[in-house]
Short mmCIF file of C-alpha atoms in Angstrom, two decimals:
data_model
loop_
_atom_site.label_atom_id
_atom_site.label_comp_id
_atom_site.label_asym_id
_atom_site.label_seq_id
_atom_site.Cartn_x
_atom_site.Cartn_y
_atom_site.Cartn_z
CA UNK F 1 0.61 -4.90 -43.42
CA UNK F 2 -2.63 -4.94 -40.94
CA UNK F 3 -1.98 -6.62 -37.08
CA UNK F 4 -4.53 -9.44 -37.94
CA UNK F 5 -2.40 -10.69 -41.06
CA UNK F 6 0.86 -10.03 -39.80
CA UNK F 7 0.07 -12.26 -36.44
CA UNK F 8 -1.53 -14.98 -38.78
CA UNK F 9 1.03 -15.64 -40.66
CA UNK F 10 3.69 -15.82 -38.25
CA UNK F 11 1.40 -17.78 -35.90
CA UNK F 12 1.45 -20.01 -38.53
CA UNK F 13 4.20 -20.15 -39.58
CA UNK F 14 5.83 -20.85 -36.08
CA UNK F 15 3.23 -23.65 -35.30
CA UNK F 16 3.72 -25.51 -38.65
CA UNK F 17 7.57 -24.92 -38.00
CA UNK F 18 6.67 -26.59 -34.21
CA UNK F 19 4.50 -29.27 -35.57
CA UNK F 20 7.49 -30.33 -38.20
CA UNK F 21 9.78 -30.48 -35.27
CA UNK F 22 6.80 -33.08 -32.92
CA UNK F 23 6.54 -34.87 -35.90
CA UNK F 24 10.23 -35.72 -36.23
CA UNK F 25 10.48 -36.49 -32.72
CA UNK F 26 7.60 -38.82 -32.53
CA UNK F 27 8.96 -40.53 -35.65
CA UNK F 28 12.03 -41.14 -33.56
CA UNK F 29 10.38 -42.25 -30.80
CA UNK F 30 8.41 -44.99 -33.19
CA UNK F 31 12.04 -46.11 -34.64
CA UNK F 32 12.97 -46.64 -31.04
CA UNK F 33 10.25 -48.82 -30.87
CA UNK F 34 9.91 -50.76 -33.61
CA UNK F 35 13.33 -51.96 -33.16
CA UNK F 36 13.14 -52.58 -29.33
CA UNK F 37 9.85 -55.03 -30.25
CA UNK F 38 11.95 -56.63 -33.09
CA UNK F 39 14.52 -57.30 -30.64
CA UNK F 40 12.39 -58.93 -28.55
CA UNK F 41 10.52 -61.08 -31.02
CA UNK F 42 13.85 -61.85 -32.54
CA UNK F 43 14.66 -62.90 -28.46
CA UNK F 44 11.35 -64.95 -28.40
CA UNK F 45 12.04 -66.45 -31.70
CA UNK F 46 15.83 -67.69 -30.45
CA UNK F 47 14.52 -68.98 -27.15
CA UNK F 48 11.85 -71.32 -28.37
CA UNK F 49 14.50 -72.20 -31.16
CA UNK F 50 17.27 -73.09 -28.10
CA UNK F 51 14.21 -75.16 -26.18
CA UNK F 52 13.58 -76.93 -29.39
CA UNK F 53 17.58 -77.62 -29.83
CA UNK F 54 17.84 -79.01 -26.17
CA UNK F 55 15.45 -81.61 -26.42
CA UNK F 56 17.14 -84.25 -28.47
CA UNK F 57 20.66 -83.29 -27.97
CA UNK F 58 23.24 -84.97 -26.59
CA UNK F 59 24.71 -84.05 -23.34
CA UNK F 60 27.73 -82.43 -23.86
CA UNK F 61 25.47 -79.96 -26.15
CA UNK F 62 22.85 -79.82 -23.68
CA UNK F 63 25.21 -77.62 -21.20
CA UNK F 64 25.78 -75.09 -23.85
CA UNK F 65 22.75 -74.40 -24.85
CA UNK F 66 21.88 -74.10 -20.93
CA UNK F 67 24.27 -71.17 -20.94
CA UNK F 68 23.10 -69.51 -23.90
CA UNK F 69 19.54 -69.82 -21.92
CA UNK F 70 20.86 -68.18 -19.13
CA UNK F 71 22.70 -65.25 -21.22
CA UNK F 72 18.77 -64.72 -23.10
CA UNK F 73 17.54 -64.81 -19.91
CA UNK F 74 19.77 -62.24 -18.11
CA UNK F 75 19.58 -59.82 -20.93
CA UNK F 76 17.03 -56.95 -21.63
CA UNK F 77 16.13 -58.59 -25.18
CA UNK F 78 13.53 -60.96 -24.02
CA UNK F 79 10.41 -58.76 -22.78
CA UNK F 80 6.82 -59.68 -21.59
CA UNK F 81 7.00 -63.34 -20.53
CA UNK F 82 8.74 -64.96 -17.66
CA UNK F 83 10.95 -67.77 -18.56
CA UNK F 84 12.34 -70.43 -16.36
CA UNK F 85 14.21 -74.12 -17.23
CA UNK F 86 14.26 -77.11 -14.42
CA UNK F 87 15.19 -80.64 -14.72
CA UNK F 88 13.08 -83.69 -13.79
CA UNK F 89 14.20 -83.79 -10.46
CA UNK F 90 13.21 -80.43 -9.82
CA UNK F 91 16.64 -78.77 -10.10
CA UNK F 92 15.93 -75.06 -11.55
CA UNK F 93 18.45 -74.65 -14.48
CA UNK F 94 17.99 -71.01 -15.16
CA UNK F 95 16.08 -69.04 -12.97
CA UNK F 96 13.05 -66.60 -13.84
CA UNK F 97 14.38 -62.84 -13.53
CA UNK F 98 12.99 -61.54 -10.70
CA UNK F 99 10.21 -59.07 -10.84
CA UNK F 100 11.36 -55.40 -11.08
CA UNK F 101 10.66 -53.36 -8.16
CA UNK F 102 7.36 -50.55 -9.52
CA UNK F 103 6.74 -46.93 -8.59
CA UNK F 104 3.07 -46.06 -7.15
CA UNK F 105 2.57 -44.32 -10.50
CA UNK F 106 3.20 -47.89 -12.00
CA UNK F 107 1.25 -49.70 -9.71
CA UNK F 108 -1.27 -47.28 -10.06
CA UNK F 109 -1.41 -47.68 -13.65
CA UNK F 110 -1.47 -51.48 -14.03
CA UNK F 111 -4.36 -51.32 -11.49
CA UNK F 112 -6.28 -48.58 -13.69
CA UNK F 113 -5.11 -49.28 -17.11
CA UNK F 114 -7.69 -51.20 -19.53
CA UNK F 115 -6.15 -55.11 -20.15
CA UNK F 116 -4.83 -58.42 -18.31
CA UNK F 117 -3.41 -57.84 -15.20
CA UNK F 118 -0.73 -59.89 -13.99
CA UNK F 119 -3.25 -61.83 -11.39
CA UNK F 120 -5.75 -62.23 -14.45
CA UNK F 121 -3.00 -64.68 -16.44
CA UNK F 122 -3.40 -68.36 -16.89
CA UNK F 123 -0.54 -70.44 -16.29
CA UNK F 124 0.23 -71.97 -19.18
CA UNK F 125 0.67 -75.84 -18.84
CA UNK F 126 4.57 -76.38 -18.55
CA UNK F 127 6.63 -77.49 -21.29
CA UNK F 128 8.40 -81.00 -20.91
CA UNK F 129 11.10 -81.73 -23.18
CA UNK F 130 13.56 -84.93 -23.65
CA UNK F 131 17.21 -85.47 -24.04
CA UNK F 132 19.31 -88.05 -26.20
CA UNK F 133 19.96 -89.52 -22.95
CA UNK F 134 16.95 -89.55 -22.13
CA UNK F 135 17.25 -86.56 -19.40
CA UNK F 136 13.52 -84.39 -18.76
CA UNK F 137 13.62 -81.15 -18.35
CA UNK F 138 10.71 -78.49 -17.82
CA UNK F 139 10.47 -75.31 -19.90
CA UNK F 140 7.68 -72.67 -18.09
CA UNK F 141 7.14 -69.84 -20.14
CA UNK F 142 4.87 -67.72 -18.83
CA UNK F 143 2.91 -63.87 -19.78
CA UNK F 144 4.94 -61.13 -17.56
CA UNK F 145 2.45 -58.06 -18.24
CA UNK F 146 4.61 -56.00 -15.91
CA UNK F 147 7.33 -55.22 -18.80
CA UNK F 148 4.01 -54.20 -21.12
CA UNK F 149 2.23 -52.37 -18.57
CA UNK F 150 5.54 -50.33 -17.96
CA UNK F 151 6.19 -49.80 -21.68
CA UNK F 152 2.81 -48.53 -21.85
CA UNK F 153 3.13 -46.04 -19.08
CA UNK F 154 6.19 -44.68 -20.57
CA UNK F 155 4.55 -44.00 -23.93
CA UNK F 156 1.86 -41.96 -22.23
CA UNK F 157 4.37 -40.42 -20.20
CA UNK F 158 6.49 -39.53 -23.37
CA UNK F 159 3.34 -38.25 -25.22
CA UNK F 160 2.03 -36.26 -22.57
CA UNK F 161 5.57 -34.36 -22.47
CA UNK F 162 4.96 -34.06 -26.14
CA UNK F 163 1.87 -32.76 -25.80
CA UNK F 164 3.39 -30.31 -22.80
CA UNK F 165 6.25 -29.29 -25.11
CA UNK F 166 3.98 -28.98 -27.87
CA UNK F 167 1.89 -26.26 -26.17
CA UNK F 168 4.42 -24.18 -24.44
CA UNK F 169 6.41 -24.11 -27.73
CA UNK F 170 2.97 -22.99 -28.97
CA UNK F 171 2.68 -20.26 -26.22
CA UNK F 172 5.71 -18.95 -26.59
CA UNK F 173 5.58 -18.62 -30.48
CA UNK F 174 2.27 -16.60 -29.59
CA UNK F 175 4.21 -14.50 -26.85
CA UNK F 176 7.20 -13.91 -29.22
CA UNK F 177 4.84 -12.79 -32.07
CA UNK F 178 2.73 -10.83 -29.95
CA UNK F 179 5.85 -9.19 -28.47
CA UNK F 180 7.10 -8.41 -31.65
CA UNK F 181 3.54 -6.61 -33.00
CA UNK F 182 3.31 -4.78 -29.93
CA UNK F 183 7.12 -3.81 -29.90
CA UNK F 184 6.13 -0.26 -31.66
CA UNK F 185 3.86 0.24 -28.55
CA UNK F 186 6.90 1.31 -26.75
CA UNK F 187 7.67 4.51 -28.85
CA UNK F 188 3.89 5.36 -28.74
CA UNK F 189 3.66 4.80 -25.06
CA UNK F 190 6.66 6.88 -24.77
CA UNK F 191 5.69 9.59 -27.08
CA UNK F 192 2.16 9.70 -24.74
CA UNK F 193 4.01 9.80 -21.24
CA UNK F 194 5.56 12.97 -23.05
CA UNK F 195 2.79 14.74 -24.01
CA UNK F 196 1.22 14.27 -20.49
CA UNK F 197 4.08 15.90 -19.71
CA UNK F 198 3.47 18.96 -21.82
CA UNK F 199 6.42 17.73 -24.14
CA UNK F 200 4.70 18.25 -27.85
CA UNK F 201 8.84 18.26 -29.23
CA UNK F 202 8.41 13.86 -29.63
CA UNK F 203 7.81 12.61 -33.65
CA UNK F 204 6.72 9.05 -34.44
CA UNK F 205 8.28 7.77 -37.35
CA UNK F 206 6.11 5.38 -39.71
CA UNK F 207 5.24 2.25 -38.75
CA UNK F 208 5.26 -1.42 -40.83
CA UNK F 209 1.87 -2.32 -39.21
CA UNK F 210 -1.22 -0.29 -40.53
CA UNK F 211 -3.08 0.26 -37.48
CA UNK F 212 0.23 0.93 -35.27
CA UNK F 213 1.11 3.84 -38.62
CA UNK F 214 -2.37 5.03 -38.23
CA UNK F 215 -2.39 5.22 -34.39
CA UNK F 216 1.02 7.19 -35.05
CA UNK F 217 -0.07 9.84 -37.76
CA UNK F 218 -2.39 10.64 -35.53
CA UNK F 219 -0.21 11.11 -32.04
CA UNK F 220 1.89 13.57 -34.28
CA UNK F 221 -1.04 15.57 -35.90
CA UNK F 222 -2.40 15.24 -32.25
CA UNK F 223 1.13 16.40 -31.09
CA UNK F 224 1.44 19.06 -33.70
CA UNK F 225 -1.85 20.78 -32.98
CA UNK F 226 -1.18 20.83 -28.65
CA UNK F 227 2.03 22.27 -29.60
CA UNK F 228 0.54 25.06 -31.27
CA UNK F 229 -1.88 25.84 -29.06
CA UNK F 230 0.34 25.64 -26.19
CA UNK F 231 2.56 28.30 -27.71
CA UNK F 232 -0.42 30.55 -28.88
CA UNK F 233 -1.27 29.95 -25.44
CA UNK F 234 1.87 31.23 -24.16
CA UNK F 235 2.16 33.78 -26.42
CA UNK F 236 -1.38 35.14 -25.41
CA UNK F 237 -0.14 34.07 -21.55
CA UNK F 238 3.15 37.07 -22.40
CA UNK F 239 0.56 39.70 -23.89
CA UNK F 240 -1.50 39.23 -20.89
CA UNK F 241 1.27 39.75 -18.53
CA UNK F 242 3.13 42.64 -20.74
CA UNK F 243 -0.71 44.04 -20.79
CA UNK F 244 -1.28 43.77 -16.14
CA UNK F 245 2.68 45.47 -16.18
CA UNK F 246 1.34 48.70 -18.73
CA UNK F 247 -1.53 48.92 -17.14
CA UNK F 248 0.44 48.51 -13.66
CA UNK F 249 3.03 51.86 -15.42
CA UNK F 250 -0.43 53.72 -16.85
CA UNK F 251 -1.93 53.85 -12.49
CA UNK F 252 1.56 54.71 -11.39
CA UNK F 253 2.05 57.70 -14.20
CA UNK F 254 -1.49 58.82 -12.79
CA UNK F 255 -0.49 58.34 -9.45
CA UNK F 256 2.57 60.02 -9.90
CA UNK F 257 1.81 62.91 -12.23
CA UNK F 258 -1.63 63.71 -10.49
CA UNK F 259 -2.47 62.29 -7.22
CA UNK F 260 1.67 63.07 -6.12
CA UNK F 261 1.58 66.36 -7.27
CA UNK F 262 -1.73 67.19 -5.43
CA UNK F 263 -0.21 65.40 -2.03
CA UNK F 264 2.93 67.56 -2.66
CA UNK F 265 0.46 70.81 -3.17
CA UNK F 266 -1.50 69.80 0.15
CA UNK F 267 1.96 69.64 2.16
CA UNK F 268 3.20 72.89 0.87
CA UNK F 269 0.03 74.09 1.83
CA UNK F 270 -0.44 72.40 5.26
CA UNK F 271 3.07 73.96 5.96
CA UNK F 272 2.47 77.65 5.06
CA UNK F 273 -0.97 77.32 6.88
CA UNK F 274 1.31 75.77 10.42
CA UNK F 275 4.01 78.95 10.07
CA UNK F 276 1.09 81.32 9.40
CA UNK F 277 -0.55 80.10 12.69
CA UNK F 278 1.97 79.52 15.00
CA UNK F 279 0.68 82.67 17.19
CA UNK F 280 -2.88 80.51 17.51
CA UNK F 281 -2.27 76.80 18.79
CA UNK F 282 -5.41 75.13 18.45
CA UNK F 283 -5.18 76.18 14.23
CA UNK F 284 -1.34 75.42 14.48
CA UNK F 285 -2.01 71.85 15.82
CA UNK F 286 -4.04 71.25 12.89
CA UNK F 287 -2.15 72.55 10.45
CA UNK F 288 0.75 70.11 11.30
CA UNK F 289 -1.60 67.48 12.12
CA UNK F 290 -2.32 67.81 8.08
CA UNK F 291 1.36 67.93 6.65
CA UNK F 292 2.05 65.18 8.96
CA UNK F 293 -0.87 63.09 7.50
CA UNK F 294 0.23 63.98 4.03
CA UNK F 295 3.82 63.15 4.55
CA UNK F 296 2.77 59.82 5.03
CA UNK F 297 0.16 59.27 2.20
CA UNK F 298 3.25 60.45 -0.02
CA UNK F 299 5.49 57.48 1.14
CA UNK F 300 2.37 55.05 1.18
CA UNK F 301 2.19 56.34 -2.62
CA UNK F 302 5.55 55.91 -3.10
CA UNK F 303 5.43 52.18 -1.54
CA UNK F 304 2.79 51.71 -3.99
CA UNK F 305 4.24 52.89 -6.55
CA UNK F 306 7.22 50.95 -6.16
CA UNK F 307 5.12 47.62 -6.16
CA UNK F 308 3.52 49.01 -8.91
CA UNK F 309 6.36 49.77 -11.26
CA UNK F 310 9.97 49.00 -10.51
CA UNK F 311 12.76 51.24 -12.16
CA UNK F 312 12.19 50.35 -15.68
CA UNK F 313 14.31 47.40 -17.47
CA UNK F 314 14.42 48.13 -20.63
CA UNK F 315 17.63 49.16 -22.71
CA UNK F 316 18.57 45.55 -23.37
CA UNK F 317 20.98 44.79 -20.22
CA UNK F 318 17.65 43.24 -18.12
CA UNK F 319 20.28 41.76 -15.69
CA UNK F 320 21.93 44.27 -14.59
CA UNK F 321 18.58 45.97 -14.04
CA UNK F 322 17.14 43.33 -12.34
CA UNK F 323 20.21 43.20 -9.79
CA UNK F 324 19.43 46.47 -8.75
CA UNK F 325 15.60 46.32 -8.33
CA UNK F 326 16.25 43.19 -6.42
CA UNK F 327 18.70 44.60 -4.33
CA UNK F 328 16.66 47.95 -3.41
CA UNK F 329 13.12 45.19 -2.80
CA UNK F 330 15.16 43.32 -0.78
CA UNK F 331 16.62 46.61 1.36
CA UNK F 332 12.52 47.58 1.65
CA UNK F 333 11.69 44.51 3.16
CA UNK F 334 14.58 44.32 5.41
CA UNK F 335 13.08 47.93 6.59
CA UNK F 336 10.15 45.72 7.73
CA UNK F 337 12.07 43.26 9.81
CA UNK F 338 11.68 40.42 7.14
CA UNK F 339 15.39 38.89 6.66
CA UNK F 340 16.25 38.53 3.32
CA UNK F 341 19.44 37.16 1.94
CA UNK F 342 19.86 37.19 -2.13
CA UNK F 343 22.41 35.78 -3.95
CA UNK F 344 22.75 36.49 -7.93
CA UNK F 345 25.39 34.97 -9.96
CA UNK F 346 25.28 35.87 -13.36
CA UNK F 347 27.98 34.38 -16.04
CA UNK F 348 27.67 37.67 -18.33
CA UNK F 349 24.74 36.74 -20.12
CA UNK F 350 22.24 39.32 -20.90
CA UNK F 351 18.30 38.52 -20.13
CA UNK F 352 15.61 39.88 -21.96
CA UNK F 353 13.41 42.39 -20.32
CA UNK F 354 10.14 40.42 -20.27
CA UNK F 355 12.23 37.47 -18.11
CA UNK F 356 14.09 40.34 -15.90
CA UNK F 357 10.34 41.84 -15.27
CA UNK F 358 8.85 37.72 -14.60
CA UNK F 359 11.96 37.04 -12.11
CA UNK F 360 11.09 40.23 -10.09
CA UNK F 361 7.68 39.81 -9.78
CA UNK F 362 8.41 36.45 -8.67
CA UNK F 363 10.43 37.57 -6.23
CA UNK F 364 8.11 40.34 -4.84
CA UNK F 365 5.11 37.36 -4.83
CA UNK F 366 7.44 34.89 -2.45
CA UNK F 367 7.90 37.64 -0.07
CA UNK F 368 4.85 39.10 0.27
CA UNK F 369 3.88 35.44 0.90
CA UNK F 370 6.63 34.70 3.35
CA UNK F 371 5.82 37.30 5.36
CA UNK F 372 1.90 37.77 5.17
CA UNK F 373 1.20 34.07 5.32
CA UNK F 374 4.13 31.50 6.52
CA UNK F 375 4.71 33.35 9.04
CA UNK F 376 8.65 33.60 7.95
CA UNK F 377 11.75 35.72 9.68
CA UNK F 378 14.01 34.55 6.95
CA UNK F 379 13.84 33.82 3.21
CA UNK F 380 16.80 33.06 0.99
CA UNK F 381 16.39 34.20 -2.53
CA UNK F 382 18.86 33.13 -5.55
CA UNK F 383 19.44 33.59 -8.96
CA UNK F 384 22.01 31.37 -11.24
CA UNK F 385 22.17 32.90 -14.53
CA UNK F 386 24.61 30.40 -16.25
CA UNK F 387 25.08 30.14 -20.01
CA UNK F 388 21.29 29.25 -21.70
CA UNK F 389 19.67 28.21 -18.19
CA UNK F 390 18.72 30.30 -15.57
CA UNK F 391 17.64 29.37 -12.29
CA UNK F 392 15.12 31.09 -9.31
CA UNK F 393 15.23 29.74 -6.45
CA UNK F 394 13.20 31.02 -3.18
CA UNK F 395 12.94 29.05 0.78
CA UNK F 396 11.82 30.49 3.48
CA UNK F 397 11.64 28.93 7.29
CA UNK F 398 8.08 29.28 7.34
CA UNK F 399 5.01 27.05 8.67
CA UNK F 400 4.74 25.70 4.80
CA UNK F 401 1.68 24.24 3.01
CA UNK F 402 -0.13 21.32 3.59
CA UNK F 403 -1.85 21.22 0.56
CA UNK F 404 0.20 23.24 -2.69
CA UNK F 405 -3.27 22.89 -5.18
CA UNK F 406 -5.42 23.78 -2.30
CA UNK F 407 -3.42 26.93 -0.61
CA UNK F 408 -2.43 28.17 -5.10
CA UNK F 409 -7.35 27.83 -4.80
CA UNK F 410 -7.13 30.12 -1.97
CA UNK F 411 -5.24 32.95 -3.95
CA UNK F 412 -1.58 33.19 -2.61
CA UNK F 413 0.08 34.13 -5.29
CA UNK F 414 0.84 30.47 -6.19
CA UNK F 415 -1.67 30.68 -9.20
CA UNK F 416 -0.32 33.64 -10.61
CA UNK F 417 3.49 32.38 -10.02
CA UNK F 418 2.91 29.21 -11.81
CA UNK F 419 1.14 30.87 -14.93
CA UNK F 420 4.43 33.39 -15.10
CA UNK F 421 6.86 30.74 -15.09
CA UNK F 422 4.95 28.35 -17.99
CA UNK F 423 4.63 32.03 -20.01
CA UNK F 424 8.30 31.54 -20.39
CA UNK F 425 8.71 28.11 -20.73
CA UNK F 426 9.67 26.86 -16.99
CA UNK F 427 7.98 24.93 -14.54
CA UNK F 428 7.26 25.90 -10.95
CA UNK F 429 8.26 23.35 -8.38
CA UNK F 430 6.57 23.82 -5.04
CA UNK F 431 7.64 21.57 -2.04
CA UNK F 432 9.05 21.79 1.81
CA UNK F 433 12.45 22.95 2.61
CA UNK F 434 12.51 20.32 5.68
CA UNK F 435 10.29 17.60 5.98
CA UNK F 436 8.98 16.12 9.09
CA UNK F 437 10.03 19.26 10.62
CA UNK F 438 7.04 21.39 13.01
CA UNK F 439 8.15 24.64 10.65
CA UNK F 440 9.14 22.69 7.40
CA UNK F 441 9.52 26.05 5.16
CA UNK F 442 8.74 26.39 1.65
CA UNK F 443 10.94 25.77 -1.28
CA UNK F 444 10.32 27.82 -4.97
CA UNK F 445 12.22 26.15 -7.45
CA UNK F 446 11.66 27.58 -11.20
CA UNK F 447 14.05 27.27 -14.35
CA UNK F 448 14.28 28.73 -17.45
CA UNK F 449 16.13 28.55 -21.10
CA UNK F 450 17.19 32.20 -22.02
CA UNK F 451 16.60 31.80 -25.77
CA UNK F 452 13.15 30.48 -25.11
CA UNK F 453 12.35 33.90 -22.86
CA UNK F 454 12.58 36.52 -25.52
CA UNK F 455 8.79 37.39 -25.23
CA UNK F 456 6.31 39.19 -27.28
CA UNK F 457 6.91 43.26 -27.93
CA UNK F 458 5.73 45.08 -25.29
CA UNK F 459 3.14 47.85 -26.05
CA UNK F 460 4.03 51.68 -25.07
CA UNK F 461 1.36 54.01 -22.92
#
């Protein structure tokens, strides 16, 4: 069912439901009063009836139907005129009703409201009627627009609450309906915060309402086409990254096989040339000058080629690997006066080697940061390997980062780190280890699932 026919019809449906509902209350309301007016022409009727009976009667009767004047008087039957009964000499038999104190909203109404107003009526001419015994009496009977005027007031009153009723009933049918259109919004909405999120995983089942089914198809073919880029992405992201760590093996074979075994070549010979020419100083100097020299280009190479390429991982136990390499990077930097505590808890489960190979470089990164640029003399590294989750975690009491998108522009590493960890299916979380502080550190905060970090096959050089 389209939006446009599904609102219509319950739109109208509600308002004819709402209008049945006025109707029956305003046919109430006329009941009410059509039987107050008979009432008080059926009053009317009985009082000029009594005044007709008195005049005539005979005393004793005349009393009675006094008190049955009174009784009409007093009582809320007899509307819109003011009645009130004397005898000849003046003696007021039963007294008009006095006039009913008004609101402002009254008063303001009998001044505004179209009609005779009460200082606009004519006295009527009294009535003079005779006993049997001859006794007068006066009957005045005058127009009391007050009662009318009020009457009148309250029917406007009565239909502007209808009319108030009427269109909040109507607004909230409209809201209701609306809410009830738009209630499908909430899985779409939902499914989009996801994706913005990078969460493809979220389905939209079919919809009653066209457009909202249409909107939805296309979300999940939307949905299904980012999640397969996103994992040909990270597929190409692990090639890459299996690709930098060959090539990173291929220079330190070279280095190794041929520019080590020429260093080692060039010490042998700077040695043999020293104890050839220890009789001539100046040619001795030299010669030890040289091995010296070469002695340490062999441990820069060596350095290098342990940033280079690690002790291999492979064999299928990648955490048992990776404790060691992170122990012995850990010892190197310690050599450098960097203090480095590491803590690795692993509950027996075995890592793959692509996700042993992505934690250590990792690792190597937030150093080489800690020290080079935050200016750090302690960084805490740990690793929770605990059933399908595992957990790197890196802080440092550095200066910290001001800006994490700016410093990851300016090359730190952070770039590089973050790209790693998506690879695998984590997300980096970059933020201060104390804030407010003048040194507020820097906290690394990555996780993992370990049957989403199986990688692609590494290639062999």
């Amino acid at each position: 069912m389209r939006m446009s026919r599904y609102l219509m019809v319950r739109i109208v449906a509600v308002g004819l439901a709402i209008l049945l509902a006025a109707l029956v209350l305003a046919l109430w309301r006329a009941q009410a009063d059509v039987e107050r007016e008979e009432l008080g022409a059926a009053a009317m009727v009985h009082l000029f009836e009594r005044l007709g009976a008195l005049g005539g009667t005979s005393p004793d009767k005349a009393a009675d139907i006094v008190d049955e004047l009174r009784r009409l008087n007093a009582g809320d039957d007899l509307r819109h005129v003011r009645f009130e009964l004397r005898d000849a000499s003046g003696l007021v038999l039963v007294a008009a009703r006095p006039d009913a104190s008004r609101t402002w909203l009254e008063m303001a109404f009998a001044r505004f409201a179209p009609g005779v107003r009460q200082h606009d009526v004519a006295s009527p001419r009294p009535w003079e009627l005779q006993g049997a015994d001859g006794r007068a009496y006066v009957a005045d009977v005058r127009l009391s627009p007050a009662s009318e005027q009020r009457e009148a007031l309250d029917d406007l009153l009565g239909l502007l609450g209808l009319l108030t009723g009427f269109a909040a009933a109507i607004l909230l049918a409209v809201y209701w309906t609306l809410k009830r259109a738009l209630r499908p919004l909430q899985p779409i909405l939902a499914a989009i915060a996801g994706y913005e999120r990078d969460d493809f995983s979220h389905r939209l089942p079919a919809m009653r309402l066209h457009e909202m089914d249409a909107i939805g198809r296309a979300l999940n073919h939307l949905a299904e086409a980012l999640a397969q880029a996103q994992a040909q992405r990270r597929t190409l992201s692990l090639k890459l990254l299996t690709s930098q760590e060959d090539e990173r093996a291929r220079v330190a074979r070279e280095l190794h096989d041929e520019f080590g075994q020429a260093l080692t070549a060039l010490r042998a010979d700077a040695h043999w040339l020293a104890h050839r020419t220890a009789a001539q100083p100046a040619v001795h100097e030299v010669a030890q000058a040289l091995s010296a020299h070469g002695e340490r280009l062999q441990a820069g190479v060596r350095e290098l080629l342990r940033e280079l390429r690690p002790r291999d991982v492979h064999g299928g136990d990648g955490t048992a690997a990776l404790r060691r390499l992170l122990d012995e990077l850990a010892a190197a930097w310690r050599e450098r006066g960097l203090r480095v505590d590491l803590d690795f808890a692993a509950d027996d489960v075995a890592i793959g080697d692509d996700l042993a190979r992505t934690l250590y470089r990792l690792t190597q990164e937030a150093l080489t940061n800690a020290m080079r640029h935050a200016q750090a003399t302690r960084v805490g590294i740990a690793i929770r390997i605990d059933g399908g989750d595992v957990e790197w975690r890196c802080e440092d009491d550095g200066i910290g980062l001001d800006d994490v998108e700016q410093a990851a522009g300016r090359g730190y590493g952070l770039a590089g780190m973050r790209e790693r960890v998506w690879a695998h299916g984590g997300e980096l979380r970059i933020g201060p280890v104390r804030s407010q502080a003048r040194r507020p550190g820097l906290r690394l905060l990555a996780r993992f699932g370990v049957d989403a970090t199986a990688g692609v096959p590494e290639s062999r050089c």
